[in-house]
PDB file of C-alpha atoms in Angstrom:
ATOM      1  CA  GLY A  14      44.012 175.742-141.813  1.00 58.00           C
ATOM      2  CA  ALA A  15      46.954 175.487-139.086  1.00 85.00           C
ATOM      3  CA  GLY A  16      50.344 176.720-139.934  1.00 95.00           C
ATOM      4  CA  VAL A  17      53.523 176.011-138.471  1.00 98.00           C
ATOM      5  CA  SER A  18      53.632 176.335-134.721  1.00 97.00           C
ATOM      6  CA  GLN A  19      56.553 176.768-132.358  1.00 98.00           C
ATOM      7  CA  SER A  20      56.968 176.676-128.697  1.00 97.00           C
ATOM      8  CA  PRO A  21      57.628 178.152-126.495  1.00 98.00           C
ATOM      9  CA  ARG A  22      57.435 181.657-127.996  1.00 97.00           C
ATOM     10  CA  TYR A  23      60.067 183.191-125.712  1.00 98.00           C
ATOM     11  CA  LYS A  24      62.669 181.442-123.506  1.00 98.00           C
ATOM     12  CA  VAL A  25      65.053 183.038-121.211  1.00 98.00           C
ATOM     13  CA  ALA A  26      68.001 180.381-120.038  1.00 98.00           C
ATOM     14  CA  LYS A  27      70.989 181.019-117.722  1.00 97.00           C
ATOM     15  CA  ARG A  28      74.067 180.273-119.319  1.00 98.00           C
ATOM     16  CA  GLY A  29      74.915 176.556-119.085  1.00 98.00           C
ATOM     17  CA  GLN A  30      71.235 175.326-119.163  1.00 98.00           C
ATOM     18  CA  ASP A  31      70.012 172.884-121.807  1.00 98.00           C
ATOM     19  CA  VAL A  32      66.774 174.049-123.759  1.00 98.00           C
ATOM     20  CA  ALA A  33      64.470 172.342-126.123  1.00 98.00           C
ATOM     21  CA  LEU A  34      62.506 174.194-128.662  1.00 98.00           C
ATOM     22  CA  ARG A  35      59.427 172.347-130.265  1.00 98.00           C
ATOM     23  CA  CYS A  36      58.085 172.778-133.926  1.00 98.00           C
ATOM     24  CA  ASP A  37      54.870 171.592-135.265  1.00 98.00           C
ATOM     25  CA  PRO A  38      54.882 171.498-138.894  1.00 97.00           C
ATOM     26  CA  ILE A  39      51.859 171.672-141.333  1.00 96.00           C
ATOM     27  CA  SER A  40      50.221 168.227-141.346  1.00 95.00           C
ATOM     28  CA  GLY A  41      51.531 166.253-144.191  1.00 92.00           C
ATOM     29  CA  HIS A  42      54.522 168.316-144.881  1.00 94.00           C
ATOM     30  CA  VAL A  43      57.546 166.163-145.716  1.00 93.00           C
ATOM     31  CA  SER A  44      60.400 168.703-145.363  1.00 92.00           C
ATOM     32  CA  LEU A  45      61.389 170.392-142.084  1.00 95.00           C
ATOM     33  CA  PHE A  46      64.061 173.277-141.780  1.00 96.00           C
ATOM     34  CA  TRP A  47      65.509 175.082-138.758  1.00 98.00           C
ATOM     35  CA  TYR A  48      66.905 178.410-139.141  1.00 98.00           C
ATOM     36  CA  GLN A  49      68.813 180.758-136.644  1.00 98.00           C
ATOM     37  CA  GLN A  50      68.264 184.552-136.910  1.00 97.00           C
ATOM     38  CA  ALA A  51      70.527 186.639-134.895  1.00 96.00           C
ATOM     39  CA  LEU A  52      69.416 190.348-134.296  1.00 94.00           C
ATOM     40  CA  GLY A  53      69.220 192.333-137.489  1.00 92.00           C
ATOM     41  CA  GLN A  54      70.369 189.501-139.488  1.00 94.00           C
ATOM     42  CA  GLY A  55      68.628 187.344-142.178  1.00 95.00           C
ATOM     43  CA  PRO A  56      67.835 183.695-141.115  1.00 96.00           C
ATOM     44  CA  GLU A  57      70.907 181.227-141.444  1.00 96.00           C
ATOM     45  CA  PHE A  58      70.253 177.543-142.098  1.00 95.00           C
ATOM     46  CA  LEU A  59      70.938 175.030-139.138  1.00 97.00           C
ATOM     47  CA  THR A  60      69.560 171.615-140.508  1.00 96.00           C
ATOM     48  CA  TYR A  61      66.940 169.862-142.632  1.00 94.00           C
ATOM     49  CA  PHE A  62      64.771 166.910-142.405  1.00 94.00           C
ATOM     50  CA  GLN A  63      62.940 164.761-144.996  1.00 92.00           C
ATOM     51  CA  ASN A  64      60.389 162.778-142.940  1.00 94.00           C
ATOM     52  CA  GLU A  65      62.366 161.382-140.068  1.00 96.00           C
ATOM     53  CA  ALA A  66      65.557 161.564-141.876  1.00 95.00           C
ATOM     54  CA  GLN A  67      68.183 164.360-141.058  1.00 96.00           C
ATOM     55  CA  LEU A  68      69.635 164.948-144.525  1.00 92.00           C
ATOM     56  CA  ASP A  69      71.596 168.056-143.986  1.00 92.00           C
ATOM     57  CA  LYS A  70      72.951 169.229-140.485  1.00 93.00           C
ATOM     58  CA  SER A  71      75.821 171.441-142.106  1.00 93.00           C
ATOM     59  CA  GLY A  72      74.597 174.536-140.379  1.00 95.00           C
ATOM     60  CA  LEU A  73      74.498 173.497-136.809  1.00 97.00           C
ATOM     61  CA  PRO A  74      77.194 175.693-135.173  1.00 95.00           C
ATOM     62  CA  SER A  75      78.525 173.281-132.754  1.00 95.00           C
ATOM     63  CA  ASP A  76      78.182 169.835-131.162  1.00 96.00           C
ATOM     64  CA  ARG A  77      75.928 171.433-128.505  1.00 98.00           C
ATOM     65  CA  PHE A  78      73.194 171.782-130.996  1.00 98.00           C
ATOM     66  CA  PHE A  79      71.123 168.584-131.775  1.00 97.00           C
ATOM     67  CA  ALA A  80      67.806 168.097-133.788  1.00 98.00           C
ATOM     68  CA  GLU A  81      65.371 165.333-134.174  1.00 98.00           C
ATOM     69  CA  ARG A  82      62.229 164.524-135.835  1.00 97.00           C
ATOM     70  CA  PRO A  83      61.678 160.877-134.548  1.00 96.00           C
ATOM     71  CA  GLU A  84      58.079 160.177-136.264  1.00 94.00           C
ATOM     72  CA  GLY A  85      58.479 162.422-139.250  1.00 93.00           C
ATOM     73  CA  SER A  86      56.346 165.283-137.930  1.00 95.00           C
ATOM     74  CA  VAL A  87      57.120 167.155-134.792  1.00 98.00           C
ATOM     75  CA  SER A  88      60.718 168.253-134.524  1.00 98.00           C
ATOM     76  CA  THR A  89      62.798 169.319-131.597  1.00 98.00           C
ATOM     77  CA  LEU A  90      65.829 171.621-131.561  1.00 98.00           C
ATOM     78  CA  LYS A  91      68.048 171.020-128.403  1.00 98.00           C
ATOM     79  CA  ILE A  92      70.851 173.247-127.250  1.00 98.00           C
ATOM     80  CA  GLN A  93      72.945 171.875-124.511  1.00 98.00           C
ATOM     81  CA  ARG A  94      75.181 174.082-122.107  1.00 98.00           C
ATOM     82  CA  THR A  95      73.687 177.372-123.587  1.00 98.00           C
ATOM     83  CA  GLN A  96      76.037 180.076-124.209  1.00 97.00           C
ATOM     84  CA  GLN A  97      75.310 183.933-124.694  1.00 97.00           C
ATOM     85  CA  GLU A  98      75.998 183.804-128.429  1.00 96.00           C
ATOM     86  CA  ASP A  99      73.190 181.319-128.795  1.00 98.00           C
ATOM     87  CA  SER A 100      70.764 184.170-128.127  1.00 98.00           C
ATOM     88  CA  ALA A 101      68.679 184.449-131.266  1.00 98.00           C
ATOM     89  CA  VAL A 102      65.431 183.779-132.938  1.00 98.00           C
ATOM     90  CA  TYR A 103      64.886 180.120-133.912  1.00 98.00           C
ATOM     91  CA  LEU A 104      62.792 179.561-136.902  1.00 98.00           C
ATOM     92  CA  CYS A 105      61.290 176.523-138.186  1.00 98.00           C
ATOM     93  CA  ALA A 106      59.762 176.047-141.676  1.00 97.00           C
ATOM     94  CA  SER A 107      58.092 172.968-143.541  1.00 96.00           C
ATOM     95  CA  SER A 108      57.512 172.414-147.182  1.00 93.00           C
ATOM     96  CA  GLN A 109      55.033 169.863-148.747  1.00 89.00           C
ATOM     97  CA  ALA A 110      57.543 167.856-150.754  1.00 77.00           C
ATOM     98  CA  ARG A 111      61.073 167.582-151.895  1.00 68.00           C
ATOM     99  CA  SER A 112      61.152 169.940-154.797  1.00 71.00           C
ATOM    100  CA  PRO A 113      63.416 172.962-154.574  1.00 68.00           C
ATOM    101  CA  MET A 114      60.618 174.898-155.611  1.00 77.00           C
ATOM    102  CA  GLU A 115      58.251 174.076-152.894  1.00 86.00           C
ATOM    103  CA  THR A 116      57.357 177.178-150.587  1.00 92.00           C
ATOM    104  CA  GLN A 117      58.550 177.068-147.113  1.00 94.00           C
ATOM    105  CA  TYR A 118      56.169 177.942-144.603  1.00 96.00           C
ATOM    106  CA  PHE A 119      57.599 179.476-141.396  1.00 98.00           C
ATOM    107  CA  GLY A 120      56.525 179.497-137.904  1.00 98.00           C
ATOM    108  CA  PRO A 121      56.598 182.607-135.567  1.00 97.00           C
ATOM    109  CA  GLY A 122      59.831 181.626-134.132  1.00 98.00           C
ATOM    110  CA  THR A 123      61.219 180.953-130.664  1.00 98.00           C
ATOM    111  CA  ARG A 124      63.097 183.949-129.094  1.00 98.00           C
ATOM    112  CA  LEU A 125      65.843 182.648-126.912  1.00 98.00           C
ATOM    113  CA  LEU A 126      67.854 184.942-124.577  1.00 98.00           C
ATOM    114  CA  VAL A 127      70.792 183.436-122.741  1.00 98.00           C
ATOM    115  CA  LEU A 128      71.856 185.268-119.740  1.00 96.00           C
TER     116      LEU A 128
ATOM    117  CA  ASP B  29      75.368 179.411-153.895  1.00 60.00           C
ATOM    118  CA  ALA B  30      74.880 182.409-156.212  1.00 64.00           C
ATOM    119  CA  LYS B  31      74.791 185.668-154.304  1.00 89.00           C
ATOM    120  CA  THR B  32      72.266 188.382-154.455  1.00 95.00           C
ATOM    121  CA  THR B  33      72.604 192.020-153.606  1.00 96.00           C
ATOM    122  CA  GLN B  34      70.123 194.317-152.138  1.00 97.00           C
ATOM    123  CA  PRO B  35      69.811 198.009-151.006  1.00 97.00           C
ATOM    124  CA  ASN B  36      69.915 197.781-147.173  1.00 96.00           C
ATOM    125  CA  SER B  37      66.681 199.911-146.820  1.00 97.00           C
ATOM    126  CA  MET B  38      64.153 201.740-148.856  1.00 98.00           C
ATOM    127  CA  GLU B  39      61.216 204.333-147.944  1.00 97.00           C
ATOM    128  CA  SER B  40      57.977 204.814-149.692  1.00 96.00           C
ATOM    129  CA  ASN B  41      54.344 206.293-148.824  1.00 96.00           C
ATOM    130  CA  GLU B  42      51.290 204.544-148.572  1.00 96.00           C
ATOM    131  CA  GLU B  43      49.208 203.916-151.667  1.00 95.00           C
ATOM    132  CA  GLU B  44      52.347 204.527-153.885  1.00 96.00           C
ATOM    133  CA  PRO B  45      54.034 201.937-155.951  1.00 95.00           C
ATOM    134  CA  VAL B  46      57.376 200.304-154.646  1.00 97.00           C
ATOM    135  CA  HIS B  47      60.232 198.952-156.738  1.00 98.00           C
ATOM    136  CA  LEU B  48      62.620 196.818-154.766  1.00 98.00           C
ATOM    137  CA  PRO B  49      65.688 195.884-156.736  1.00 98.00           C
ATOM    138  CA  CYS B  50      68.025 192.714-156.467  1.00 98.00           C
ATOM    139  CA  ASN B  51      71.103 192.216-158.401  1.00 97.00           C
ATOM    140  CA  HIS B  52      72.384 188.723-159.097  1.00 95.00           C
ATOM    141  CA  SER B  53      75.035 188.774-161.575  1.00 94.00           C
ATOM    142  CA  THR B  54      76.457 185.387-161.059  1.00 92.00           C
ATOM    143  CA  ILE B  55      72.950 183.583-161.620  1.00 93.00           C
ATOM    144  CA  SER B  56      72.984 180.336-163.314  1.00 91.00           C
ATOM    145  CA  GLY B  57      70.690 179.241-166.120  1.00 90.00           C
ATOM    146  CA  THR B  58      68.775 176.876-163.311  1.00 88.00           C
ATOM    147  CA  ASP B  59      68.554 179.263-160.729  1.00 90.00           C
ATOM    148  CA  TYR B  60      64.906 180.685-159.785  1.00 92.00           C
ATOM    149  CA  ILE B  61      64.535 184.012-158.265  1.00 94.00           C
ATOM    150  CA  HIS B  62      62.432 183.898-155.152  1.00 95.00           C
ATOM    151  CA  TRP B  63      61.288 186.523-152.826  1.00 97.00           C
ATOM    152  CA  TYR B  64      60.166 186.251-149.181  1.00 98.00           C
ATOM    153  CA  ARG B  65      59.316 188.965-146.711  1.00 98.00           C
ATOM    154  CA  GLN B  66      59.439 189.066-143.025  1.00 98.00           C
ATOM    155  CA  LEU B  67      57.106 191.181-141.211  1.00 97.00           C
ATOM    156  CA  PRO B  68      57.862 192.486-137.696  1.00 94.00           C
ATOM    157  CA  SER B  69      58.161 189.537-135.043  1.00 93.00           C
ATOM    158  CA  GLN B  70      57.050 187.086-137.661  1.00 95.00           C
ATOM    159  CA  GLY B  71      58.681 184.274-139.626  1.00 97.00           C
ATOM    160  CA  PRO B  72      59.509 184.774-143.383  1.00 98.00           C
ATOM    161  CA  GLU B  73      56.694 184.441-145.873  1.00 97.00           C
ATOM    162  CA  TYR B  74      56.661 183.637-149.607  1.00 96.00           C
ATOM    163  CA  VAL B  75      56.028 186.560-152.077  1.00 97.00           C
ATOM    164  CA  ILE B  76      56.630 185.490-155.378  1.00 96.00           C
ATOM    165  CA  HIS B  77      59.211 183.434-157.715  1.00 94.00           C
ATOM    166  CA  GLY B  78      60.025 183.457-161.360  1.00 94.00           C
ATOM    167  CA  LEU B  79      62.673 182.145-163.786  1.00 93.00           C
ATOM    168  CA  THR B  80      62.665 184.259-166.927  1.00 93.00           C
ATOM    169  CA  SER B  81      59.294 185.841-167.687  1.00 91.00           C
ATOM    170  CA  ASN B  82      57.650 188.587-165.896  1.00 93.00           C
ATOM    171  CA  VAL B  83      55.224 187.176-163.013  1.00 94.00           C
ATOM    172  CA  ASN B  84      52.211 188.395-161.217  1.00 95.00           C
ATOM    173  CA  ASN B  85      50.202 187.215-158.301  1.00 93.00           C
ATOM    174  CA  ARG B  86      47.719 188.828-155.784  1.00 91.00           C
ATOM    175  CA  MET B  87      50.786 190.089-153.609  1.00 90.00           C
ATOM    176  CA  ALA B  88      53.160 191.633-156.206  1.00 95.00           C
ATOM    177  CA  SER B  89      54.824 191.322-159.520  1.00 97.00           C
ATOM    178  CA  LEU B  90      58.279 190.307-160.425  1.00 98.00           C
ATOM    179  CA  ALA B  91      60.115 191.992-163.228  1.00 97.00           C
ATOM    180  CA  ILE B  92      63.218 190.004-164.452  1.00 97.00           C
ATOM    181  CA  ALA B  93      65.760 191.496-166.768  1.00 96.00           C
ATOM    182  CA  GLU B  94      66.540 189.993-170.036  1.00 95.00           C
ATOM    183  CA  ASP B  95      70.038 188.990-169.011  1.00 95.00           C
ATOM    184  CA  ARG B  96      68.599 187.782-165.719  1.00 95.00           C
ATOM    185  CA  LYS B  97      71.515 189.482-163.771  1.00 96.00           C
ATOM    186  CA  SER B  98      68.772 191.480-162.045  1.00 97.00           C
ATOM    187  CA  SER B  99      65.195 191.680-161.061  1.00 97.00           C
ATOM    188  CA  THR B 100      62.735 193.880-159.382  1.00 98.00           C
ATOM    189  CA  LEU B 101      59.735 193.148-156.898  1.00 98.00           C
ATOM    190  CA  ILE B 102      57.027 195.610-157.667  1.00 98.00           C
ATOM    191  CA  LEU B 103      54.433 196.271-154.873  1.00 97.00           C
ATOM    192  CA  HIS B 104      51.789 198.171-156.925  1.00 93.00           C
ATOM    193  CA  ARG B 105      49.966 200.161-154.070  1.00 94.00           C
ATOM    194  CA  ALA B 106      51.878 199.748-150.899  1.00 95.00           C
ATOM    195  CA  THR B 107      49.943 199.712-147.504  1.00 96.00           C
ATOM    196  CA  LEU B 108      51.378 200.111-144.032  1.00 96.00           C
ATOM    197  CA  ARG B 109      51.032 196.346-143.627  1.00 96.00           C
ATOM    198  CA  ASP B 110      53.813 195.956-146.250  1.00 97.00           C
ATOM    199  CA  ALA B 111      56.418 197.397-144.147  1.00 97.00           C
ATOM    200  CA  ALA B 112      58.853 194.358-143.777  1.00 98.00           C
ATOM    201  CA  VAL B 113      62.418 193.046-144.647  1.00 98.00           C
ATOM    202  CA  TYR B 114      62.148 191.859-148.251  1.00 98.00           C
ATOM    203  CA  TYR B 115      64.737 188.890-149.019  1.00 98.00           C
ATOM    204  CA  CYS B 116      65.702 188.101-152.791  1.00 97.00           C
ATOM    205  CA  ILE B 117      66.918 184.335-152.792  1.00 95.00           C
ATOM    206  CA  LEU B 118      68.211 182.225-155.692  1.00 92.00           C
ATOM    207  CA  ARG B 119      67.140 178.494-155.683  1.00 88.00           C
ATOM    208  CA  ASP B 120      68.878 175.911-157.998  1.00 84.00           C
ATOM    209  CA  VAL B 121      65.978 173.691-159.655  1.00 77.00           C
ATOM    210  CA  LYS B 122      68.799 170.892-160.078  1.00 75.00           C
ATOM    211  CA  ALA B 123      69.312 170.635-156.461  1.00 69.00           C
ATOM    212  CA  GLY B 124      66.898 168.541-154.218  1.00 65.00           C
ATOM    213  CA  ALA B 125      64.595 170.121-151.390  1.00 58.00           C
ATOM    214  CA  GLN B 126      67.025 172.949-150.139  1.00 79.00           C
ATOM    215  CA  LYS B 127      67.738 175.485-147.536  1.00 87.00           C
ATOM    216  CA  LEU B 128      66.918 179.058-148.407  1.00 91.00           C
ATOM    217  CA  VAL B 129      70.083 181.257-148.384  1.00 91.00           C
ATOM    218  CA  PHE B 130      68.967 184.685-146.805  1.00 94.00           C
ATOM    219  CA  GLY B 131      71.041 187.786-147.266  1.00 90.00           C
ATOM    220  CA  GLN B 132      70.416 190.947-145.316  1.00 91.00           C
ATOM    221  CA  GLY B 133      67.481 191.841-147.427  1.00 96.00           C
ATOM    222  CA  THR B 134      65.972 195.227-147.845  1.00 98.00           C
ATOM    223  CA  ARG B 135      64.001 197.034-144.996  1.00 98.00           C
ATOM    224  CA  LEU B 136      61.032 198.706-146.359  1.00 98.00           C
ATOM    225  CA  THR B 137      59.334 201.554-144.452  1.00 98.00           C
ATOM    226  CA  ILE B 138      56.087 202.778-145.445  1.00 97.00           C
ATOM    227  CA  ASN B 139      55.118 206.238-144.587  1.00 96.00           C
ATOM    228  CA  PRO B 140      51.231 206.864-143.870  1.00 93.00           C
TER     229      PRO B 140
END
């Protein structure tokens, strides 16, 4: 079956531009997570949705970062006024239910480069 | 969150077993031990998890120390495709659906 897909796979932005990154989770998955992965580091949590509700946004680094999942499926991560330090791979993951033991399935990520 | 410690890198040869260690001395009674791996240019993928007993699946085995302060992921016969960064992660069963807390992981190199 189809896995988690993300688009675009690569994005180059000039400093100060706004970007929008899309995540299509596995159909029927209730939970959706966004992570940021800097070069050579492990992924770091950004935010978590259960259906359309954003239950945890403690990892968003600044108010320039905004995520939504209005209908409980597709999610968009928006970064306003991008800065060079925003350059990273942005990973989306989904899981079937709310249990902490549920496997998270990751997409391939969007590699963002801010010049 | 309980912390895990892994070696930065390990190297092995193709078709040989690989033992990837993880220390988690502050693990609590409700923490499960999960392993994910990340192949080059891909998102992480689940490998295996366990609580107290050793676990086997088609990908790997997980050996958990009796005091649960350490564990070892075992790849029985490594292939080139197993070259990846391996992350050992603790997940608390008492919490609701929760983020994964990744450390630096172990970068595994497989020599042909």
